[in-house]
CSV table of C-alpha atoms in Angstrom, one decimal:
chain,number,residue,atom,x,y,z
M,1,MET,CA,-106.0,24.1,117.3
M,2,ASP,CA,-107.6,20.6,117.2
M,3,LYS,CA,-105.9,17.2,117.5
M,4,SER,CA,-105.8,16.6,113.7
M,5,GLU,CA,-103.8,19.9,113.2
M,6,VAL,CA,-101.4,19.1,116.0
M,7,SER,CA,-100.9,15.6,114.5
M,8,THR,CA,-100.3,17.0,111.0
M,9,GLN,CA,-97.7,19.5,112.3
M,10,LEU,CA,-95.9,16.8,114.3
M,11,LEU,CA,-95.7,14.6,111.3
M,12,SER,CA,-94.4,17.5,109.2
M,13,ALA,CA,-91.8,18.1,111.9
M,14,SER,CA,-90.7,14.5,111.9
M,15,ARG,CA,-90.4,14.5,108.1
M,16,LEU,CA,-88.3,17.7,108.3
M,17,VAL,CA,-86.0,16.1,110.9
M,18,ILE,CA,-85.4,13.1,108.7
M,19,ALA,CA,-84.7,15.3,105.6
M,20,VAL,CA,-82.2,17.4,107.6
M,21,ALA,CA,-80.6,14.2,109.0
M,22,LEU,CA,-80.0,12.7,105.6
M,23,VAL,CA,-78.3,15.9,104.4
M,24,VAL,CA,-76.2,16.4,107.5
M,25,LEU,CA,-75.2,12.7,107.7
M,26,SER,CA,-74.0,13.0,104.1
M,27,THR,CA,-71.8,16.1,104.5
M,28,VAL,CA,-70.7,16.4,108.2
M,29,TYR,CA,-66.9,16.0,108.6
M,30,ASP,CA,-64.5,16.5,111.5
M,31,LYS,CA,-60.9,16.7,110.3
M,32,ARG,CA,-59.6,16.1,113.9
M,33,LEU,CA,-60.8,12.5,113.8
M,34,TRP,CA,-59.0,9.7,111.8
M,35,PHE,CA,-61.2,6.7,112.8
M,36,ALA,CA,-64.6,5.9,111.3
M,37,SER,CA,-66.0,4.7,114.6
M,38,ALA,CA,-65.3,8.1,116.2
M,39,GLU,CA,-67.2,10.2,113.5
M,40,PRO,CA,-69.8,12.5,114.9
M,41,ARG,CA,-72.3,11.5,112.2
M,42,TRP,CA,-73.2,8.3,114.0
M,43,MET,CA,-74.3,10.1,117.2
M,44,LEU,CA,-76.2,12.6,115.0
M,45,LEU,CA,-77.9,9.6,113.4
M,46,HIS,CA,-79.0,8.2,116.7
M,47,VAL,CA,-80.3,11.5,118.0
M,48,MET,CA,-82.1,12.5,114.9
M,49,VAL,CA,-83.8,9.1,114.5
M,50,LEU,CA,-84.9,9.3,118.2
M,51,VAL,CA,-86.3,12.8,117.7
M,52,ALA,CA,-88.1,11.8,114.5
M,53,ALA,CA,-89.6,8.6,116.0
M,54,SER,CA,-90.7,10.5,119.1
M,55,LEU,CA,-92.5,13.1,117.0
M,56,TYR,CA,-94.1,10.3,114.9
M,57,PHE,CA,-95.4,8.5,118.0
M,58,CYS,CA,-96.7,11.7,119.6
M,59,ALA,CA,-98.6,12.5,116.4
M,60,HIS,CA,-100.4,9.1,116.7
M,61,LEU,CA,-101.1,9.2,120.5
M,62,GLY,CA,-104.5,10.8,120.1
M,63,ALA,CA,-105.8,8.6,117.2
M,64,GLY,CA,-104.1,5.5,118.5
M,65,LEU,CA,-101.1,3.7,116.9
M,66,ARG,CA,-102.1,0.7,114.8
M,67,VAL,CA,-99.5,-1.8,113.8
M,68,ARG,CA,-100.3,-3.4,110.4
M,69,VAL,CA,-98.9,-6.8,109.6
M,70,ALA,CA,-99.3,-6.3,105.9
M,71,GLN,CA,-96.2,-4.4,104.9
M,72,PRO,CA,-94.4,-4.0,101.6
M,73,TRP,CA,-91.8,-6.6,100.9
M,74,PRO,CA,-88.8,-4.2,101.3
M,75,VAL,CA,-89.9,-3.7,105.0
M,76,TRP,CA,-89.7,-7.4,105.7
M,77,ALA,CA,-86.4,-7.6,103.8
M,78,ALA,CA,-84.9,-4.8,105.9
M,79,LEU,CA,-86.2,-6.5,109.1
M,80,ALA,CA,-84.7,-9.8,108.1
M,81,VAL,CA,-81.3,-8.2,107.3
M,82,GLY,CA,-81.4,-6.4,110.7
M,83,LEU,CA,-82.3,-9.5,112.6
M,84,THR,CA,-79.6,-11.6,110.9
M,85,ALA,CA,-77.0,-9.0,111.5
M,86,ALA,CA,-78.1,-8.7,115.2
M,87,VAL,CA,-77.8,-12.4,115.8
M,88,SER,CA,-74.4,-12.5,114.1
M,89,VAL,CA,-72.9,-9.9,116.5
M,90,ILE,CA,-74.8,-10.5,119.7
M,91,HIS,CA,-72.4,-13.3,120.8
M,92,THR,CA,-69.0,-11.7,120.5
M,93,HIS,CA,-66.0,-11.4,122.8
M,94,ASP,CA,-66.5,-7.6,123.2
M,95,PRO,CA,-70.1,-6.8,124.4
M,96,LEU,CA,-69.5,-3.1,124.1
M,97,ARG,CA,-68.5,-3.4,120.4
M,98,SER,CA,-71.6,-5.5,119.8
M,99,TRP,CA,-73.8,-2.8,121.4
M,100,TRP,CA,-72.2,-0.2,119.2
M,101,THR,CA,-73.2,-2.2,116.1
M,102,LEU,CA,-76.6,-3.0,117.4
M,103,LYS,CA,-77.4,0.7,118.0
M,104,HIS,CA,-76.5,1.5,114.4
M,105,LEU,CA,-78.7,-1.4,113.1
M,106,LEU,CA,-81.6,-0.2,115.3
M,107,ALA,CA,-81.3,3.4,114.2
M,108,CYS,CA,-81.1,2.5,110.5
M,109,ILE,CA,-84.1,0.1,110.6
M,110,THR,CA,-86.1,2.7,112.5
M,111,LEU,CA,-85.2,5.3,110.0
M,112,PHE,CA,-86.3,3.0,107.2
M,113,TRP,CA,-89.5,2.2,108.8
M,114,LEU,CA,-90.3,5.9,109.5
M,115,VAL,CA,-89.7,6.8,105.8
M,116,VAL,CA,-92.1,4.0,104.8
M,117,ALA,CA,-94.7,4.8,107.4
M,118,MET,CA,-94.9,8.5,106.6
M,119,LYS,CA,-95.3,8.0,102.9
M,120,SER,CA,-95.9,11.0,100.8
M,121,GLU,CA,-95.0,11.4,97.1
M,122,SER,CA,-94.0,15.1,97.5
M,123,TRP,CA,-91.9,14.3,100.6
M,124,TYR,CA,-90.2,11.3,98.8
M,125,ARG,CA,-89.3,13.6,95.9
M,126,ALA,CA,-87.8,16.1,98.3
M,127,LEU,CA,-85.8,13.4,100.1
M,128,ALA,CA,-84.6,11.9,96.9
M,129,LEU,CA,-83.4,15.4,95.7
M,130,ALA,CA,-81.6,16.1,99.0
M,131,VAL,CA,-79.8,12.7,98.9
M,132,THR,CA,-79.0,13.2,95.2
M,133,LEU,CA,-77.4,16.6,95.7
M,134,ALA,CA,-75.4,15.3,98.7
M,135,LEU,CA,-74.2,12.4,96.5
M,136,GLY,CA,-73.1,14.7,93.8
M,137,LEU,CA,-71.1,16.7,96.3
M,138,ASN,CA,-69.4,13.6,97.6
M,139,GLY,CA,-68.8,12.2,94.1
M,140,LEU,CA,-67.2,15.4,92.9
M,141,LEU,CA,-65.0,15.7,96.0
M,142,GLY,CA,-64.0,12.1,95.8
M,143,ILE,CA,-63.0,12.4,92.1
M,144,LEU,CA,-60.9,15.5,92.9
M,145,GLN,CA,-59.2,13.6,95.8
M,146,TYR,CA,-58.5,10.6,93.6
M,147,HIS,CA,-56.7,12.8,91.0
M,148,GLY,CA,-54.7,14.7,93.7
M,149,VAL,CA,-56.4,18.0,93.2
M,150,ASP,CA,-55.9,20.3,96.2
M,151,ASP,CA,-56.5,24.0,96.9
M,152,GLN,CA,-53.1,25.0,95.5
M,153,ARG,CA,-53.8,23.3,92.2
M,154,MET,CA,-57.3,24.8,92.1
M,155,ALA,CA,-55.9,28.3,92.7
M,156,GLY,CA,-53.6,27.7,89.8
M,157,PHE,CA,-56.6,27.2,87.5
M,158,PHE,CA,-58.8,29.8,89.2
M,159,SER,CA,-57.0,32.5,91.1
M,160,PRO,CA,-59.9,33.7,93.3
M,161,TRP,CA,-60.0,30.2,94.8
M,162,SER,CA,-57.0,31.1,97.0
M,163,ARG,CA,-59.2,33.6,99.0
M,164,LEU,CA,-61.6,30.8,100.1
M,165,GLY,CA,-59.2,29.2,102.5
M,166,PRO,CA,-58.8,25.5,103.1
M,167,VAL,CA,-61.7,24.0,101.1
M,168,LEU,CA,-60.4,20.8,99.5
M,169,ASP,CA,-57.4,20.6,102.0
M,170,HIS,CA,-60.0,20.5,104.8
M,171,PHE,CA,-60.5,16.8,104.1
M,172,HIS,CA,-57.7,14.5,105.2
M,173,GLN,CA,-58.7,10.8,104.7
M,174,VAL,CA,-56.8,7.7,105.8
M,175,ALA,CA,-57.4,6.3,102.3
M,176,VAL,CA,-58.6,8.4,99.3
M,177,PRO,CA,-61.1,8.9,97.7
M,178,GLY,CA,-63.0,9.3,101.0
M,179,ALA,CA,-65.1,12.4,100.0
M,180,THR,CA,-66.6,13.8,103.2
M,181,PHE,CA,-66.0,10.5,105.0
M,182,ILE,CA,-62.9,9.2,106.8
M,183,ASN,CA,-61.8,6.6,104.2
M,184,LYS,CA,-62.8,5.2,100.9
M,185,ASN,CA,-64.5,2.1,102.4
M,186,VAL,CA,-67.1,4.2,104.2
M,187,ALA,CA,-67.5,6.4,101.1
M,188,ALA,CA,-68.1,3.4,98.9
M,189,SER,CA,-70.7,2.0,101.2
M,190,TYR,CA,-72.4,5.4,101.1
M,191,ALA,CA,-72.3,5.4,97.3
M,192,VAL,CA,-73.9,1.9,97.1
M,193,LEU,CA,-76.8,3.2,99.2
M,194,THR,CA,-77.4,6.5,97.5
M,195,VAL,CA,-76.7,5.9,93.8
M,196,PRO,CA,-80.0,3.9,93.4
M,197,ILE,CA,-81.8,6.8,95.1
M,198,ALA,CA,-80.2,9.3,92.6
M,199,PHE,CA,-81.2,7.1,89.7
M,200,ALA,CA,-84.8,6.9,91.1
M,201,ALA,CA,-84.7,10.7,91.3
M,202,PHE,CA,-83.7,10.8,87.7
M,203,LEU,CA,-86.6,8.6,86.7
M,204,THR,CA,-89.2,10.5,88.7
M,205,SER,CA,-88.0,14.1,88.2
M,206,ARG,CA,-90.2,16.4,86.1
M,207,GLY,CA,-88.5,18.4,83.5
M,208,ARG,CA,-85.2,18.0,81.7
M,209,GLY,CA,-83.2,20.2,84.1
M,210,PRO,CA,-83.9,18.2,87.2
M,211,GLN,CA,-83.4,15.0,85.3
M,212,LEU,CA,-80.0,16.0,84.0
M,213,LEU,CA,-79.0,17.2,87.5
M,214,ALA,CA,-80.0,13.9,89.1
M,215,LEU,CA,-78.3,12.0,86.3
M,216,LEU,CA,-75.1,14.0,86.8
M,217,CYS,CA,-75.1,13.4,90.5
M,218,CYS,CA,-75.7,9.7,89.9
M,219,SER,CA,-72.8,9.5,87.5
M,220,LEU,CA,-70.5,11.3,89.9
M,221,GLY,CA,-71.6,8.8,92.7
M,222,ALA,CA,-71.0,5.8,90.4
M,223,THR,CA,-67.6,7.1,89.5
M,224,LEU,CA,-66.7,7.5,93.2
M,225,LEU,CA,-67.8,3.9,93.7
M,226,ILE,CA,-65.5,2.7,90.9
M,227,TYR,CA,-62.6,4.9,92.0
M,228,SER,CA,-62.9,3.5,95.6
M,229,ARG,CA,-61.8,0.0,94.4
M,230,THR,CA,-63.6,-1.5,97.3
M,231,ARG,CA,-64.6,-5.0,96.4
M,232,SER,CA,-67.2,-5.5,99.2
M,233,SER,CA,-69.1,-2.4,98.0
M,234,TRP,CA,-68.8,-3.6,94.4
M,235,LEU,CA,-70.3,-6.9,95.5
M,236,GLY,CA,-73.1,-5.1,97.4
M,237,ALA,CA,-73.9,-3.1,94.3
M,238,ALA,CA,-74.0,-6.3,92.1
M,239,LEU,CA,-76.4,-7.9,94.6
M,240,ALA,CA,-78.6,-4.9,94.7
M,241,CYS,CA,-78.8,-4.9,90.9
M,242,GLY,CA,-79.7,-8.6,91.0
M,243,LEU,CA,-82.4,-8.0,93.5
M,244,PHE,CA,-83.8,-5.1,91.5
M,245,ALA,CA,-83.8,-7.2,88.3
M,246,GLY,CA,-85.6,-10.0,90.2
M,247,ALA,CA,-88.2,-7.6,91.5
M,248,ALA,CA,-88.7,-6.2,88.0
M,249,MET,CA,-89.3,-9.7,86.6
M,250,LEU,CA,-91.5,-11.0,89.4
M,251,ASP,CA,-93.5,-7.9,90.5
M,252,LYS,CA,-96.0,-6.5,88.1
M,253,SER,CA,-96.2,-3.1,89.8
M,254,THR,CA,-92.5,-2.7,89.6
M,255,ARG,CA,-92.5,-3.4,85.9
M,256,ALA,CA,-95.4,-1.0,85.3
M,257,LEU,CA,-93.6,1.7,87.2
M,258,LEU,CA,-90.5,1.2,85.1
M,259,ARG,CA,-92.5,1.3,81.9
M,260,SER,CA,-94.2,4.5,82.9
M,261,SER,CA,-91.1,6.4,84.1
M,262,PHE,CA,-88.3,5.1,81.8
M,263,SER,CA,-88.8,6.8,78.5
M,264,ARG,CA,-86.6,6.5,75.4
M,265,PRO,CA,-84.8,9.9,76.0
M,266,GLN,CA,-84.2,8.9,79.6
M,267,ALA,CA,-82.7,5.6,78.4
M,268,VAL,CA,-80.3,7.5,76.1
M,269,MET,CA,-79.2,9.9,78.8
M,270,ALA,CA,-78.7,7.0,81.2
M,271,ALA,CA,-76.6,5.1,78.7
M,272,VAL,CA,-74.5,8.2,78.0
M,273,ALA,CA,-73.9,8.8,81.8
M,274,ALA,CA,-72.9,5.1,82.2
M,275,ALA,CA,-70.5,5.4,79.3
M,276,LEU,CA,-68.9,8.5,80.8
M,277,SER,CA,-68.5,6.9,84.2
M,278,ALA,CA,-66.9,3.8,82.6
M,279,CYS,CA,-64.6,6.1,80.5
M,280,ARG,CA,-63.5,8.0,83.6
M,281,SER,CA,-62.7,4.8,85.4
M,282,GLU,CA,-60.7,3.4,82.4
M,283,CYS,CA,-58.8,6.6,81.8
M,284,ALA,CA,-57.9,7.1,85.4
M,285,GLN,CA,-54.4,6.1,86.6
M,286,PRO,CA,-54.7,3.7,89.5
M,287,LEU,CA,-53.9,5.2,92.9
M,288,ALA,CA,-51.4,2.4,93.6
M,289,GLN,CA,-49.2,3.7,90.8
M,290,ARG,CA,-49.0,7.3,92.1
M,291,ARG,CA,-47.1,8.4,95.2
M,292,ARG,CA,-48.5,11.2,97.2
M,293,GLY,CA,-46.0,14.0,97.7
M,294,PRO,CA,-45.9,16.4,100.6
M,295,GLY,CA,-48.1,18.9,98.8
M,296,SER,CA,-50.9,16.5,97.9
M,297,VAL,CA,-54.4,16.6,99.4
M,298,ASN,CA,-54.0,13.8,101.9
M,299,SER,CA,-50.3,13.8,102.7
M,300,SER,CA,-51.1,14.7,106.3
M,301,ALA,CA,-53.4,11.7,106.9
M,302,PRO,CA,-52.3,8.5,108.5
M,303,SER,CA,-51.9,5.3,106.5
M,304,SER,CA,-51.8,1.7,107.4
M,305,THR,CA,-49.0,1.0,104.8
M,306,SER,CA,-45.8,3.1,104.6
M,307,THR,CA,-42.7,3.0,102.5
M,308,SER,CA,-40.5,3.8,105.5
M,309,GLY,CA,-41.8,1.1,107.9
M,310,PRO,CA,-44.5,1.3,110.6
M,311,THR,CA,-46.2,4.6,111.2
M,312,SER,CA,-45.1,6.3,114.3
M,313,CYS,CA,-47.5,7.4,117.0
M,314,ALA,CA,-46.0,10.9,116.9
M,315,GLY,CA,-47.7,11.8,113.6
M,316,PRO,CA,-48.6,10.7,110.1
M,317,THR,CA,-46.1,9.9,107.3
M,318,THR,CA,-46.2,10.2,103.6
M,319,SER,CA,-47.2,6.8,102.2
M,320,ILE,CA,-48.5,4.9,99.3
M,321,PRO,CA,-52.2,4.1,99.6
């Protein structure tokens, strides 16, 4: 086996690690933890990015690693955001907390750079599909949580469900709908990042079946974002849409890509999906108007606001989100 074959296999292994990381980070959940900072997915992110980066650099040791200054504008934008965030947290009163944030920034920027550096159309399609399916799972779970659907109610509609054990009741968020995350704020941030990827998968998928599946997952993720009622995530989504519109107006290649991939049937399907997401959000009863009873999905989760005063350290209480 010569050096080129070894390099190819190492790059394939690095791509596989990144794909597995994106799926695992979207679905891993530990019901014993009630704080976002203690979730195991952050440590998994650091470890998997380190492994993927090590494989990538090992693959280029023989040929020599060349750093190119000419990079696509999203790379420079991500670097600018990372540097700005790093400068904003580097001088804080708690150095350990700053290091915790800086590790996340470094891992995310490294992951982004690796995805750009190992560009491959087939790999990008596989990544987009994996992220889209994970978003669909989180969106569906978040919608069920928002409407208070638990295993008992599911078994009432479908009796064999009772044999599966705790499926929906396995997730106990501090604030619903959290999907597979601790609370709705983290879930909304995840939706802001992944809904555009699902929409891109819808535009680039080949065949009506994959397109409809990607559009369904995108619609579920958008509904989760709306149900979260997280204003910071809504603002982030609006800024992302503004940047995308600006890139479409200023960049000729982006406009050409949209013209080639956004056909009339796709436009109709996207409009129908957007209308359904808007209808679900309008027809849904706000969570603030519904009390969670002892038999609801997240009645065992702690809450920052309670109808009976401060939450005791001895255990969670039934509360209004």
